[in-house]
PDB file of C-alpha atoms in Angstrom:
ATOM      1  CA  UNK A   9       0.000   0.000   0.000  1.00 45.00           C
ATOM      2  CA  UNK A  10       1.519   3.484  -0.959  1.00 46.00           C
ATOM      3  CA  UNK A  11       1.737   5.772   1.872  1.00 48.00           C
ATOM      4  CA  UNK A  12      -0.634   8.554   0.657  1.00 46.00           C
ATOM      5  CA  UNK A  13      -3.367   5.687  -0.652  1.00 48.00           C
ATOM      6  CA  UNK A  14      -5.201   6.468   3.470  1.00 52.00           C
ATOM      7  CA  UNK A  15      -5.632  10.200   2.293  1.00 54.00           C
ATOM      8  CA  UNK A  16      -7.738   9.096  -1.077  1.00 61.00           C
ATOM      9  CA  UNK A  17     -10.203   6.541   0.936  1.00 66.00           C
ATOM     10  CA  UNK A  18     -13.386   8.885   1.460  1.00 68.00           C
ATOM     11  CA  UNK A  19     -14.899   9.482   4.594  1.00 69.00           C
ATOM     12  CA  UNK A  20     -17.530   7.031   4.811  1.00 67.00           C
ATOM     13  CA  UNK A  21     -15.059   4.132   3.901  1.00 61.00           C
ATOM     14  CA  UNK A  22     -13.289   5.347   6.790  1.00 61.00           C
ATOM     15  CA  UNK A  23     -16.396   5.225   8.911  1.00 54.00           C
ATOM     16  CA  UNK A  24     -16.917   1.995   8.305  1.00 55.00           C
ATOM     17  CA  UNK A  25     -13.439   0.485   8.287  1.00 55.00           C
ATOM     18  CA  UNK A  26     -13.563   2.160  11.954  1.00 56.00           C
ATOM     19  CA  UNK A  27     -16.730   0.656  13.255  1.00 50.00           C
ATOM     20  CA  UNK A  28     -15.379  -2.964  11.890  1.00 47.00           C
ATOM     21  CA  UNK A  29     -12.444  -2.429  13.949  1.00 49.00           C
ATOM     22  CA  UNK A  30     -13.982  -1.497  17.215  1.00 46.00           C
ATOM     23  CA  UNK A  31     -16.856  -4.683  16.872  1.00 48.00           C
ATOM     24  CA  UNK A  32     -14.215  -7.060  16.007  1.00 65.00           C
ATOM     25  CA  UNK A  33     -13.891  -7.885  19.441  1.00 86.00           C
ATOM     26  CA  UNK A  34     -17.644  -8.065  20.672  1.00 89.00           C
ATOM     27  CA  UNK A  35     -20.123 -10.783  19.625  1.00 92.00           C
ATOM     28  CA  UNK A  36     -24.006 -10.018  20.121  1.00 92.00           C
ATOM     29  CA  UNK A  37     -26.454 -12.717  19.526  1.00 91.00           C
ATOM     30  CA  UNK A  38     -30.219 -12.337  20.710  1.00 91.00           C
ATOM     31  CA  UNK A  39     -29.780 -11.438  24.718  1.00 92.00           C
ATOM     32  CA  UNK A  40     -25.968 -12.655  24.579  1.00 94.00           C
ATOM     33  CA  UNK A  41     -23.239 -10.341  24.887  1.00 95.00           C
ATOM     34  CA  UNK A  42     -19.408 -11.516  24.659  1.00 95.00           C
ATOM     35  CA  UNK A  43     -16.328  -9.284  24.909  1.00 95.00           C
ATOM     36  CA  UNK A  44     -13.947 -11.479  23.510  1.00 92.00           C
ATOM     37  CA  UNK A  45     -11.269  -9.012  24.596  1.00 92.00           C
ATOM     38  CA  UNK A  46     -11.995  -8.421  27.888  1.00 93.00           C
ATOM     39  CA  UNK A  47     -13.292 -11.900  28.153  1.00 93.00           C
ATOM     40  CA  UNK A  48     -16.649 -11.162  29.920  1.00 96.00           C
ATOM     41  CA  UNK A  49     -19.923 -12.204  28.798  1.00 97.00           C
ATOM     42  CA  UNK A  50     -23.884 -10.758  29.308  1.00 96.00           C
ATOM     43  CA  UNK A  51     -26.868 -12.350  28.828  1.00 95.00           C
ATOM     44  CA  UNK A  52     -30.153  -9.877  29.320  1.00 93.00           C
ATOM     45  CA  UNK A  53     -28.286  -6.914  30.398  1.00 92.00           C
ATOM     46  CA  UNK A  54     -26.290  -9.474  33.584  1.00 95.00           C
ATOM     47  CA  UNK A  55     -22.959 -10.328  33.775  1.00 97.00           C
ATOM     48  CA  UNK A  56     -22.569 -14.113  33.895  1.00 97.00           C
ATOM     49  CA  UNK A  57     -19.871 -15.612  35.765  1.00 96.00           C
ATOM     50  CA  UNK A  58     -18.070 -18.486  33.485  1.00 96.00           C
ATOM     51  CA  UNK A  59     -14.782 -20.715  34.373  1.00 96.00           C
ATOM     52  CA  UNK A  60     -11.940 -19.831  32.130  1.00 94.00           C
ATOM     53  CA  UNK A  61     -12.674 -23.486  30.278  1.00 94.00           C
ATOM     54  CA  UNK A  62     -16.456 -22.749  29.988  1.00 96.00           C
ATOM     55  CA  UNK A  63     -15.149 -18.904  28.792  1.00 96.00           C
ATOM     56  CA  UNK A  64     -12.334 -20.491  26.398  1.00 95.00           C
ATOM     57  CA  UNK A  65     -14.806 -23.297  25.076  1.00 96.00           C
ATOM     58  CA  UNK A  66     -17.886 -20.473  24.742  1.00 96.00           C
ATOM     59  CA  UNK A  67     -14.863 -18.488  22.839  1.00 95.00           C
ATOM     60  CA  UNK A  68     -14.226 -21.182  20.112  1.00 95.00           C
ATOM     61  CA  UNK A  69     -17.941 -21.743  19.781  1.00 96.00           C
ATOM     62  CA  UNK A  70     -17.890 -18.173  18.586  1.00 94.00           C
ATOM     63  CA  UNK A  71     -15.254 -17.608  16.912  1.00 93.00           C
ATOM     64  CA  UNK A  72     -16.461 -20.769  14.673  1.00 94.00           C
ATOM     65  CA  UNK A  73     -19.907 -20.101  14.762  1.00 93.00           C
ATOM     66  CA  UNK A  74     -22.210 -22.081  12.555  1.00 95.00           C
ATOM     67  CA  UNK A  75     -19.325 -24.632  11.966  1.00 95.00           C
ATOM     68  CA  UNK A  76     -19.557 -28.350  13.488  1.00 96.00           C
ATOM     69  CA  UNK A  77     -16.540 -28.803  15.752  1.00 95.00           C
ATOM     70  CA  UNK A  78     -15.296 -32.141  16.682  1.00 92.00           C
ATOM     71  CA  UNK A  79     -14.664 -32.930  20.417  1.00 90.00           C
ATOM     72  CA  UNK A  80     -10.836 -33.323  19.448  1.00 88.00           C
ATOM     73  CA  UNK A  81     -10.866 -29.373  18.151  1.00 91.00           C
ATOM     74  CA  UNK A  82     -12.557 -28.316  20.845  1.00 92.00           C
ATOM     75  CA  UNK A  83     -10.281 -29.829  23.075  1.00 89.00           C
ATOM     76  CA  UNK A  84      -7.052 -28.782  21.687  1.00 88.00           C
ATOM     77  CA  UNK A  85      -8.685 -25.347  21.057  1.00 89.00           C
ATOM     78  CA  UNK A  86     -10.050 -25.040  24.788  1.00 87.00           C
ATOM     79  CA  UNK A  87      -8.223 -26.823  26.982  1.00 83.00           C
ATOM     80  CA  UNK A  88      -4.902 -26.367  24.867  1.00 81.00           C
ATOM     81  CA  UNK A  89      -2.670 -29.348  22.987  1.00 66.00           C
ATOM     82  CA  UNK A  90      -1.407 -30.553  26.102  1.00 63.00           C
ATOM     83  CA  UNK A  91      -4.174 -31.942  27.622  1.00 64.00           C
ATOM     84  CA  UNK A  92      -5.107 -35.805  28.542  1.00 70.00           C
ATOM     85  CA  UNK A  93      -8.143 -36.515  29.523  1.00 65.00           C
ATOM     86  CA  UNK A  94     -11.385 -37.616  28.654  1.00 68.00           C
ATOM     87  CA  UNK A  95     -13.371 -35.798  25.783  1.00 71.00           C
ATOM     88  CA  UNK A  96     -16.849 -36.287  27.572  1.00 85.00           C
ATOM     89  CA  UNK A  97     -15.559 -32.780  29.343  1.00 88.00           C
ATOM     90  CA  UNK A  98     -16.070 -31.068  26.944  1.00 91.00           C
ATOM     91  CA  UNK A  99     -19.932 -32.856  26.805  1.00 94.00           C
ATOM     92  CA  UNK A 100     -19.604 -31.944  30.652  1.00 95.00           C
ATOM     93  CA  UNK A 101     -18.642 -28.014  29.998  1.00 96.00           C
ATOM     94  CA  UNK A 102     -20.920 -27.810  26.772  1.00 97.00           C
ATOM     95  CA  UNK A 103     -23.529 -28.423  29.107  1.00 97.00           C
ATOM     96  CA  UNK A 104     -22.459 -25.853  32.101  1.00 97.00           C
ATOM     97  CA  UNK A 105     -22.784 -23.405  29.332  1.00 97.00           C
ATOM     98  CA  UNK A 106     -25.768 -24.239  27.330  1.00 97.00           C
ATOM     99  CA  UNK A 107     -27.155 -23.718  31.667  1.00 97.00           C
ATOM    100  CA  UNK A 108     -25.655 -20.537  32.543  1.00 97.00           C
ATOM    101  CA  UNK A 109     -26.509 -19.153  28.933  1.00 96.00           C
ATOM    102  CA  UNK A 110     -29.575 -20.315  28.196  1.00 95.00           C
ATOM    103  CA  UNK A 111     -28.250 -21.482  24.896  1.00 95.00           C
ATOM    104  CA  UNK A 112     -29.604 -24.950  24.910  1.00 95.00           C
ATOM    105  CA  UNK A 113     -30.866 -24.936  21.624  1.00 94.00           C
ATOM    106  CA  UNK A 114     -28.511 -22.871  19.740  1.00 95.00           C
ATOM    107  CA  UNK A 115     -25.183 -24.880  20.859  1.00 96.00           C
ATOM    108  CA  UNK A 116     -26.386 -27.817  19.042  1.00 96.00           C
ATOM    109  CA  UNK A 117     -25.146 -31.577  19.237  1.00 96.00           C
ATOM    110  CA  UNK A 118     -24.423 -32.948  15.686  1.00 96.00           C
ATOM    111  CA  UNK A 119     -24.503 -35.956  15.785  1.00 93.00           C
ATOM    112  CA  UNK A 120     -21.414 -38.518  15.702  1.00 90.00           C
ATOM    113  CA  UNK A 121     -19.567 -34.985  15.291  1.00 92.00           C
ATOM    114  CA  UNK A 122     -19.637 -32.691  18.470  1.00 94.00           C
ATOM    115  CA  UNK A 123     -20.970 -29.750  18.461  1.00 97.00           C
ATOM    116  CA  UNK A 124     -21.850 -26.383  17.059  1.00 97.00           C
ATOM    117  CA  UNK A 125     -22.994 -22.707  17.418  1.00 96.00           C
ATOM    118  CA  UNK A 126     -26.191 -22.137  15.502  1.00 96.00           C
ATOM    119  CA  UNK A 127     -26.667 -18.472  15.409  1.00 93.00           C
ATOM    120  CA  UNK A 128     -29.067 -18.803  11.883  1.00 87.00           C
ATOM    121  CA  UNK A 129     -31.858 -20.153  13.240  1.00 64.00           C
ATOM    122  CA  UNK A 130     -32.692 -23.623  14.816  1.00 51.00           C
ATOM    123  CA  UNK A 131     -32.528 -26.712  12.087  1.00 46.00           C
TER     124      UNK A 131
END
């Protein structure tokens, strides 16, 4: 990019280019609020108190939003590469969240898969 290229974009490209930037790291969906930078989450106008995992598993949901995640993904992606354990946590934490959220329907189970984020609408 040249260095006087900024000067030609017009204002309302600018605008919006701005406004991107500064929602880039909140997701809204229905009542659901998540500041994935300050890593705090609202549902209804509340603050809802989640566990780091339940926060970093809510996190990948989001970020990968409408996309079927495997348990194996959501582990590694979660709970880091390093972990051992059993991949019914993550069934386990799914769960804690789905509660505290009220998400039960929209973090769906897909069958023989794991699970995903449905913010289009339930199937």
């Amino acid at each position: 990019m040249e260095k006087g290229m900024a000067w030609n974009t017009s204002p309302r490209v600018r605008h919006l280019l701005r406004r991107v930037n500064r929602n880039a790291g909140r997701f809204c969906f229905k009542d659901l609020q998540v500041d994935l930078r300050a890593h705090r989450v609202w549902r209804a106008g509340q603050e809802v108190e989640l566990t780091p995992r339940e926060y970093a598993l809510l996190e990948t949901l989001v970020r990968n939003r409408n996309m079927a995640l495997t348990r194996s993904q959501l582990l590694a992606d979660a709970w880091g590469y390093d972990y051992i354990g059993e991949s019914r946590t993550v069934d386990v934490h799914i769960n804690r969240v789905r509660r505290k959220l009220g998400l039960q329907h929209e973090i769906q189970t897909v069958f023989k898969v794991g699970y995903r984020l449905n913010t289009r609408g339930t199937l």
